[in-house]
mmCIF file of C-alpha atoms in Angstrom:
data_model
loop_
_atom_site.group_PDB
_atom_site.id
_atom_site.type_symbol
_atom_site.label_atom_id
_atom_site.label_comp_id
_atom_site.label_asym_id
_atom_site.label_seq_id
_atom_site.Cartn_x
_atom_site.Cartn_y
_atom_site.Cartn_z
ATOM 1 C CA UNK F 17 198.319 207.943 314.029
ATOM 2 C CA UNK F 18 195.627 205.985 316.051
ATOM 3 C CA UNK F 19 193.919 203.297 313.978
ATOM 4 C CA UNK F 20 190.506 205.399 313.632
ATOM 5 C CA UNK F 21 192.717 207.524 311.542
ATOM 6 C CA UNK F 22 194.106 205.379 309.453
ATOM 7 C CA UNK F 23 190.816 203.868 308.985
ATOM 8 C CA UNK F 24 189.451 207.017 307.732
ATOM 9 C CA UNK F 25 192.629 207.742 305.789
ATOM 10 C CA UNK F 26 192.055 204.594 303.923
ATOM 11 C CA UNK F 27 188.086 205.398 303.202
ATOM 12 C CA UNK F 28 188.872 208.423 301.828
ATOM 13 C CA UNK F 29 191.010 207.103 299.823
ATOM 14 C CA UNK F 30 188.516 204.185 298.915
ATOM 15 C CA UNK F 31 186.124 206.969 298.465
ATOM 16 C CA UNK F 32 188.537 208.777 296.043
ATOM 17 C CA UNK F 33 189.218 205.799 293.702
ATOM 18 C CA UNK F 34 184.952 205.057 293.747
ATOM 19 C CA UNK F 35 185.161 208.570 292.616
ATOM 20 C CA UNK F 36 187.693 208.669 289.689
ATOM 21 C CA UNK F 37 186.162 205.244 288.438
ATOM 22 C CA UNK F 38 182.712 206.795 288.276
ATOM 23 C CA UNK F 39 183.999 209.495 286.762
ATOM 24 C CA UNK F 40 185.934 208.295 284.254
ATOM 25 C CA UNK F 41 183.692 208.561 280.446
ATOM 26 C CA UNK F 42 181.991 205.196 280.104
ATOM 27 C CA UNK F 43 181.801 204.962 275.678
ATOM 28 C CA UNK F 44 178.552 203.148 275.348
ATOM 29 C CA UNK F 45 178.488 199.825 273.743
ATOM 30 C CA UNK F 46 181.493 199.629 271.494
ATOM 31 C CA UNK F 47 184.831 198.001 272.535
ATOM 32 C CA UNK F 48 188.480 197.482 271.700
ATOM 33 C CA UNK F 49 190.425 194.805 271.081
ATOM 34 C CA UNK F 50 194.002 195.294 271.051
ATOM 35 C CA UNK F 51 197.312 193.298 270.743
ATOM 36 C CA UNK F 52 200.941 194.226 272.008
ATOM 37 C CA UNK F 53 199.123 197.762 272.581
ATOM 38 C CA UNK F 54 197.808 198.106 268.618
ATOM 39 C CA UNK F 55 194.119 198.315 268.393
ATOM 40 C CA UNK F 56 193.048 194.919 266.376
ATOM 41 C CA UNK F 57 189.513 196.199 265.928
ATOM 42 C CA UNK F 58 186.870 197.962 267.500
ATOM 43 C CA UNK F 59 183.086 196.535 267.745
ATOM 44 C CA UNK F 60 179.773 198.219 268.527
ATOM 45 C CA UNK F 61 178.244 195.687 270.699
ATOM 46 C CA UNK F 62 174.911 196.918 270.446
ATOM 47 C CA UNK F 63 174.861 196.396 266.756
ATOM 48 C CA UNK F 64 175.805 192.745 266.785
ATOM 49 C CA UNK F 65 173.004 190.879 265.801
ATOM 50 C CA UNK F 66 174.174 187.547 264.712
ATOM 51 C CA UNK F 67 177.029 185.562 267.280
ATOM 52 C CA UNK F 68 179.977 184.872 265.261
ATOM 53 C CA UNK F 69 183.726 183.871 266.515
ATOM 54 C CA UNK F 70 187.201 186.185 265.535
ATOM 55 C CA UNK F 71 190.528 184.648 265.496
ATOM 56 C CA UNK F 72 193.685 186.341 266.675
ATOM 57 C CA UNK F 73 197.100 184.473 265.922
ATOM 58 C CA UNK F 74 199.610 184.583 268.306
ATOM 59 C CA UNK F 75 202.992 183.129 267.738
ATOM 60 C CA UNK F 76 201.530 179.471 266.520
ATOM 61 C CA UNK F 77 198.663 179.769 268.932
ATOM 62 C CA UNK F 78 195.526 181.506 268.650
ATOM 63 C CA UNK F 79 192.624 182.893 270.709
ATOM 64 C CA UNK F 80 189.133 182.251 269.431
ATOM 65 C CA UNK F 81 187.326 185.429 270.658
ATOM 66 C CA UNK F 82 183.581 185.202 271.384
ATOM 67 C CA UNK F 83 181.356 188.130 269.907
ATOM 68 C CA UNK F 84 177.327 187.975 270.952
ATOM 69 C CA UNK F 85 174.662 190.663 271.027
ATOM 70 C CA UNK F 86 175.834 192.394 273.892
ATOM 71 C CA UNK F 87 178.218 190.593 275.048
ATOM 72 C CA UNK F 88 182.216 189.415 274.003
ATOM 73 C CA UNK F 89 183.949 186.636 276.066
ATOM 74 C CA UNK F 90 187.429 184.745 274.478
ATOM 75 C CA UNK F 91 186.150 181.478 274.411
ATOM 76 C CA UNK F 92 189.802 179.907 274.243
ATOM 77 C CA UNK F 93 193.023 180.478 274.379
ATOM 78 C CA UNK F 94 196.000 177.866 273.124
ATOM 79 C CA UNK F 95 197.942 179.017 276.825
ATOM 80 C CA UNK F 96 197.887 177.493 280.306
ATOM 81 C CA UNK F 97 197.000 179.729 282.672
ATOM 82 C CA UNK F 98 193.051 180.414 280.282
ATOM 83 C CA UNK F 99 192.794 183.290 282.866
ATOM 84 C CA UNK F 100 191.072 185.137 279.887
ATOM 85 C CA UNK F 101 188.631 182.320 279.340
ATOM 86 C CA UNK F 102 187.556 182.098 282.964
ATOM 87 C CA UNK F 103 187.286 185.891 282.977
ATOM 88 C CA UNK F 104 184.149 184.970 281.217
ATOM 89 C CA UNK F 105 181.832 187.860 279.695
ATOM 90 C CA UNK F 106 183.164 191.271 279.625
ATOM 91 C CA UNK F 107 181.175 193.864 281.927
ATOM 92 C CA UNK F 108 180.979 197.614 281.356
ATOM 93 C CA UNK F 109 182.897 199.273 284.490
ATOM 94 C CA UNK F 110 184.952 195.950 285.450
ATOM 95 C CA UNK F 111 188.047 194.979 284.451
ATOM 96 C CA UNK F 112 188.805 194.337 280.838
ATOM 97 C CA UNK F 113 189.800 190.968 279.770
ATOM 98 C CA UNK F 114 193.754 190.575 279.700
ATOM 99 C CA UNK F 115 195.722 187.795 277.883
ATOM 100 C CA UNK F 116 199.198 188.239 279.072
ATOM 101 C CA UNK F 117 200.681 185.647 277.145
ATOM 102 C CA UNK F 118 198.773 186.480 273.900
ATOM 103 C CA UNK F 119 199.304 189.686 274.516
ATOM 104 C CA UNK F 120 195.437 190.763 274.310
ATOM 105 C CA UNK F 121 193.342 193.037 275.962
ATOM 106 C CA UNK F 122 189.996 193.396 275.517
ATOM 107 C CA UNK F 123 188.006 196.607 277.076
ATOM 108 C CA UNK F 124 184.900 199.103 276.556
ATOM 109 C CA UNK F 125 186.210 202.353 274.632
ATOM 110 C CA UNK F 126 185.453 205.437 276.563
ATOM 111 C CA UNK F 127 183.503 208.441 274.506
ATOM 112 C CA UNK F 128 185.630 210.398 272.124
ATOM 113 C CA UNK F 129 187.578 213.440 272.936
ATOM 114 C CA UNK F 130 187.623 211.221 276.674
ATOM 115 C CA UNK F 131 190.845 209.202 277.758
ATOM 116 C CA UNK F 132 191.148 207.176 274.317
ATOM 117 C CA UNK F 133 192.046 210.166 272.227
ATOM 118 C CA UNK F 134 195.037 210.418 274.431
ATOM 119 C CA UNK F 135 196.169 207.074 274.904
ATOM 120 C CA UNK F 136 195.387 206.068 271.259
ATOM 121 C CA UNK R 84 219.145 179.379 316.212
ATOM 122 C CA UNK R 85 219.267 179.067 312.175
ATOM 123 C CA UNK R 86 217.602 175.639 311.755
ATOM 124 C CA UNK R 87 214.757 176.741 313.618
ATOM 125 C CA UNK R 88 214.044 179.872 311.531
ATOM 126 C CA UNK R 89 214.668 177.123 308.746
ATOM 127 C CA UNK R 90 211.973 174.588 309.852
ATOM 128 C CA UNK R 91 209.842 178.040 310.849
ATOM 129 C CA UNK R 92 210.043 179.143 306.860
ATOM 130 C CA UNK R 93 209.516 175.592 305.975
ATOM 131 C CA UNK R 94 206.319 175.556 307.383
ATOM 132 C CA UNK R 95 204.947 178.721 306.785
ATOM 133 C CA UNK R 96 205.791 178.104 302.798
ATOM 134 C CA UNK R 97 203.224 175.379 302.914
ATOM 135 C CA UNK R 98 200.835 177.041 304.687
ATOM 136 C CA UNK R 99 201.321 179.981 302.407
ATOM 137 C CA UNK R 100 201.276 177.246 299.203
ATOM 138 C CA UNK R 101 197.666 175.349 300.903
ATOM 139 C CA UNK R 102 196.615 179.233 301.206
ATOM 140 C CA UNK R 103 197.328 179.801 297.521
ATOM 141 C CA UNK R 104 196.121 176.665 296.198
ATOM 142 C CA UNK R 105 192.628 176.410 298.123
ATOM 143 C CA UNK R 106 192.009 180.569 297.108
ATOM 144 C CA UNK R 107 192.750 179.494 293.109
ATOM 145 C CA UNK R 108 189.857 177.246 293.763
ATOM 146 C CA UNK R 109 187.161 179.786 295.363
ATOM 147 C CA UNK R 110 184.920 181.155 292.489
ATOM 148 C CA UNK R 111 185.435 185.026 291.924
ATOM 149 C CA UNK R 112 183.620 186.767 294.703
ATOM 150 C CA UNK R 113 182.758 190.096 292.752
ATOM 151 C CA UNK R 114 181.892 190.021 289.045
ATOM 152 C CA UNK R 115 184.744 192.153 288.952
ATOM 153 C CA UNK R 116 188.046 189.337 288.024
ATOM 154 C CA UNK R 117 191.208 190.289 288.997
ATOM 155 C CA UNK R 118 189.990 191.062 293.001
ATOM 156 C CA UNK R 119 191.288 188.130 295.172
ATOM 157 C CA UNK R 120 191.405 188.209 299.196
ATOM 158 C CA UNK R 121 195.482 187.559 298.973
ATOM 159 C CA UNK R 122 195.087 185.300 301.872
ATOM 160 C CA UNK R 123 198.931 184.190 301.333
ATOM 161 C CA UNK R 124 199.887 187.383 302.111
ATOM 162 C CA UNK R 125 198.905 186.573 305.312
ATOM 163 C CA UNK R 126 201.359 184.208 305.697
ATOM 164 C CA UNK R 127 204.284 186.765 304.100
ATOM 165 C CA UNK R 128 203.572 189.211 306.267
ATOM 166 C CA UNK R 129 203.615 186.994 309.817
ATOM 167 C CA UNK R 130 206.917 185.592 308.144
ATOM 168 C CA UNK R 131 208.403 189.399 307.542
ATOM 169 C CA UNK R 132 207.466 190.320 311.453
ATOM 170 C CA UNK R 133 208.672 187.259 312.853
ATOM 171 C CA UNK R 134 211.454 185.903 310.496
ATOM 172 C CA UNK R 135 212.668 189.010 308.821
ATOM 173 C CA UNK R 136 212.549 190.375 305.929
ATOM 174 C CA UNK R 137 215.399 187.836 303.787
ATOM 175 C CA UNK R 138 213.288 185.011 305.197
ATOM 176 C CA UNK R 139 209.810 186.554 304.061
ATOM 177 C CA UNK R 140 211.345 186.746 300.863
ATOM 178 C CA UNK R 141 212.369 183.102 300.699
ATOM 179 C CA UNK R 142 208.950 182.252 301.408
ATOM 180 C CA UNK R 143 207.318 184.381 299.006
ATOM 181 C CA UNK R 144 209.867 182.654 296.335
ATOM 182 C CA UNK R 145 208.913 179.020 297.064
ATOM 183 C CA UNK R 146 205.870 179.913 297.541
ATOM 184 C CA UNK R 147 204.980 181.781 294.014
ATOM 185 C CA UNK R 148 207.438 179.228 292.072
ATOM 186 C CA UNK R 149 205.913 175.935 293.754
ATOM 187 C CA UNK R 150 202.373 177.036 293.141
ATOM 188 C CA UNK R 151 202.530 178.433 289.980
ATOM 189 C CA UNK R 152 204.062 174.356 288.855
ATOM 190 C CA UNK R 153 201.791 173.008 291.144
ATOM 191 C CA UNK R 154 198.732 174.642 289.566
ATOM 192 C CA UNK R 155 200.397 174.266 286.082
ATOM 193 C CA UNK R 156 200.751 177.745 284.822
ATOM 194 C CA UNK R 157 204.262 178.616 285.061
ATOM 195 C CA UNK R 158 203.514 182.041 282.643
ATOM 196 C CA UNK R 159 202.037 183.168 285.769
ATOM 197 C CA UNK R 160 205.546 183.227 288.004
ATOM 198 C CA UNK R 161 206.470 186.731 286.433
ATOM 199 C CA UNK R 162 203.171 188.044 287.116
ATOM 200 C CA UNK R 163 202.808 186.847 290.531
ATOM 201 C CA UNK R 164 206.211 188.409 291.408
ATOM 202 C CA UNK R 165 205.179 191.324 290.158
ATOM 203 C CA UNK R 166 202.659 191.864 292.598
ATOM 204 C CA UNK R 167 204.381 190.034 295.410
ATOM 205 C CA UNK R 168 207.746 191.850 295.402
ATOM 206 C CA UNK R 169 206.621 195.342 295.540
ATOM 207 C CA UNK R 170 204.111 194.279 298.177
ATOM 208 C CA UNK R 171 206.682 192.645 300.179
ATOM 209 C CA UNK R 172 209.546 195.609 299.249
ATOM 210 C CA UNK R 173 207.388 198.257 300.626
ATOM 211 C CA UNK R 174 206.002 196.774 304.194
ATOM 212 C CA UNK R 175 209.483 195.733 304.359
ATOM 213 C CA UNK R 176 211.066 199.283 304.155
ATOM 214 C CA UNK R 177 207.988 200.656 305.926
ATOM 215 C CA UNK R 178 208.457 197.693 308.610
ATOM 216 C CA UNK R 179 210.309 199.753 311.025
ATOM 217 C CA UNK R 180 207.680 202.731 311.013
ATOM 218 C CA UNK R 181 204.564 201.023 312.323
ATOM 219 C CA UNK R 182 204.398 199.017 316.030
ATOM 220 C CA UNK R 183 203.028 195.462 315.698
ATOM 221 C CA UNK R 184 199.245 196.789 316.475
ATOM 222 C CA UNK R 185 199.360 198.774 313.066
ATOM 223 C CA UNK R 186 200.093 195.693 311.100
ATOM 224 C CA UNK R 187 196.863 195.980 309.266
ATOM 225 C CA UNK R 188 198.126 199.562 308.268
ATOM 226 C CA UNK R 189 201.330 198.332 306.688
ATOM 227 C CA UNK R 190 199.344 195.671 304.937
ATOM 228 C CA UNK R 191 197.367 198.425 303.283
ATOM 229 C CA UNK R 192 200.587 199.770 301.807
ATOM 230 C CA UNK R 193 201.978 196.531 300.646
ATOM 231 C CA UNK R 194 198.157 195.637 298.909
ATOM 232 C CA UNK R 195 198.512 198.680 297.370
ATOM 233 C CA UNK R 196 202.301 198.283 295.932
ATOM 234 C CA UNK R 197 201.037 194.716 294.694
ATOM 235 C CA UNK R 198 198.332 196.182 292.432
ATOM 236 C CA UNK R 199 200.599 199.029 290.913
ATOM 237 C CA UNK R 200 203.673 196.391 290.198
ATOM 238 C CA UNK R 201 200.832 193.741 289.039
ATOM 239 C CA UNK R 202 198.692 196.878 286.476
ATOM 240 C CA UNK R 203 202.778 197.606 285.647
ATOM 241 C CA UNK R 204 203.532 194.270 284.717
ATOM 242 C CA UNK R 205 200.304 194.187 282.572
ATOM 243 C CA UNK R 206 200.909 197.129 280.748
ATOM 244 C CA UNK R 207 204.450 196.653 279.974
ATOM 245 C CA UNK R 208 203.362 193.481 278.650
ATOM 246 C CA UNK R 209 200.499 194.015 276.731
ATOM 247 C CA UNK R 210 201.939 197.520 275.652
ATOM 248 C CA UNK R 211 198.537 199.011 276.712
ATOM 249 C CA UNK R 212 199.104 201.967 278.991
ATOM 250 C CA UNK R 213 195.350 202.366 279.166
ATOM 251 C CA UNK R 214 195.184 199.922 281.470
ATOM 252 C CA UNK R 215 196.175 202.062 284.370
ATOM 253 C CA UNK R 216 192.600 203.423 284.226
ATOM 254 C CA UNK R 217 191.839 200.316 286.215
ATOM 255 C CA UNK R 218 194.071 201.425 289.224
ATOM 256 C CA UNK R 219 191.386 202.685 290.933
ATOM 257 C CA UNK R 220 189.191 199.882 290.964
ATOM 258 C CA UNK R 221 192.158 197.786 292.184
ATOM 259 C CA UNK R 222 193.081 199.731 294.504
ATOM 260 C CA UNK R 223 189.735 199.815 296.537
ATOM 261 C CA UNK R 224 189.659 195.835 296.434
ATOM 262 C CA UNK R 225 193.462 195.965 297.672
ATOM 263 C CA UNK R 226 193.197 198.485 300.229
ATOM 264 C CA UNK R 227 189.926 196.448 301.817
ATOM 265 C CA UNK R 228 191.298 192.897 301.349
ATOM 266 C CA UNK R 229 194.721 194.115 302.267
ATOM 267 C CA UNK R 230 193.185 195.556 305.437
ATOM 268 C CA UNK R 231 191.661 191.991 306.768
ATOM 269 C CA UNK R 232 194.651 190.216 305.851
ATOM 270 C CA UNK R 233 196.802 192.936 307.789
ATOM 271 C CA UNK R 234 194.444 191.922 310.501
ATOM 272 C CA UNK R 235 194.525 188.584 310.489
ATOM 273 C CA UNK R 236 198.345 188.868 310.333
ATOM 274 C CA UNK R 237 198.320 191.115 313.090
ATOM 275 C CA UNK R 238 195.867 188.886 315.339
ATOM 276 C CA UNK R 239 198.433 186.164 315.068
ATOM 277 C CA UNK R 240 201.299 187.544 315.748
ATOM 278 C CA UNK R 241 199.705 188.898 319.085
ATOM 279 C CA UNK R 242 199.212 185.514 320.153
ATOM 280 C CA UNK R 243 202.817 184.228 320.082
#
């Protein structure tokens, strides 16, 4: 194949994955928090109206997880790598926030009926 | 014959390790975390075409290992491999199928088995299979940095 059409091979497939994230049922406000895959808690972001800070153990350690109106961050970690911390704020179609050594991930829910009603 | 593939891998493990260390340091470029250019790959991928495939591997070793201590966050070793193997398993395999002026192509590939074996490693860790919902938006960041790296890759090896 000559490189124009593996260039245009590739953009489709670019195009494709645009696609399927677009696609895929953005939930609103509320997310998930979830450790070794069991949902922790679930908060409605839009309904926080005071900032207060959660505290999920973790073997000794813990993570001291953010909440704002709006917004949820993990504003530390007891690990090494704090790629959660620097991950900052969590954004609505980017990636969720992932503590491997914790164990945590933090993400949107999509609507109901969508992708979470299969995945639990 | 040997000792000068030796000094070769020697030296393109610390480029590979300044790579790694100086793109730990750039600020995220998207607001999107998790999307990095991979610029070390670079380096694996000129040492897979030139060295072969055993010696790629060496390099991609030292280099995770030593920069994982070197940037204190030895948790990170397992998920490093777990992008860098599959990346480097697949252009290897694929190695024979594309002539040296479709590097960039094969570099596609192997951007595109890092994110799968990196979203793996993350779910099998985390036990969150959700997570694969963010293939996609990997995948677009992998196929386009993968794509430049290929090229750069590609650019030098033309000019040995």
């Amino acid at each position: 194949m000559s490189n124009k059409r593996w260039a245009l091979l590739f953009a489709l497939v670019i195009l494709l994955c645009a696609a399927v994230t677009l696609l895929l049922p953005s939930g609103g406000s509320t997310v998930g928090i979830w450790q070794r895959g069991e949902l922790l808690c679930t908060i409605d972001l839009a309904a926080v109206t005071e900032p207060y800070t959660l505290r999920i153990p973790y073997e000794g350690g813990e993570s001291i997880v953010c909440v704002e109106p709006g917004s949820i961050c993990i504003q530390s970690a007891d690990c090494k790598s704090q790629t959660c911390v620097r991950h900052g704020r969590l954004r609505p179609g980017g990636t969720p926030i992932v503590c491997l050594p914790e164990r945590i991930v933090i993400r949107y829910l999509r609507t109901e009926g969508g992708v979470d009603a299969v995945t639990g | 014959m040997k000792l000068k593939k030796i000094t070769a891998a020697a030296l393109l493990t610390a480029t590979a390790l300044i790579m790694f260390l100086i793109e730990a340091q750039i600020p995220a470029l998207t607001p999107v975390p998790g999307i990095k250019p991979g610029l070390s790959n670079i380096v694996t991928l000129f040492a897979l075409w030139t060295l072969g495939g055993w010696w790629a591997l060496a390099v991609l070793l030292c280099r995770v290992v030593l920069g994982c201590l070197l940037t204190g966050q030895v948790s990170a070793i397992l998920y490093s491999l777990s992008g860098g193997l599959p990346a480097l398993g697949l252009s290897w395999l694929l190695k024979g199928f594309f002539p040296s002026d479709r590097l960039w192509v094969l570099s596609v590939f192997s951007a595109m088995a890092h994110n799968l074996g990196q979203i793996l490693c993350a779910v099998a860790v985390t036990q969150t299979p959700s997570l694969f919902f963010y293939l996609p938006l990997l995948l677009i960041s992998g196929i386009i940095s993968g794509a430049f790296t290929g090229m750069a890759a590609q650019n030098i090896c033309r000019r040995l």
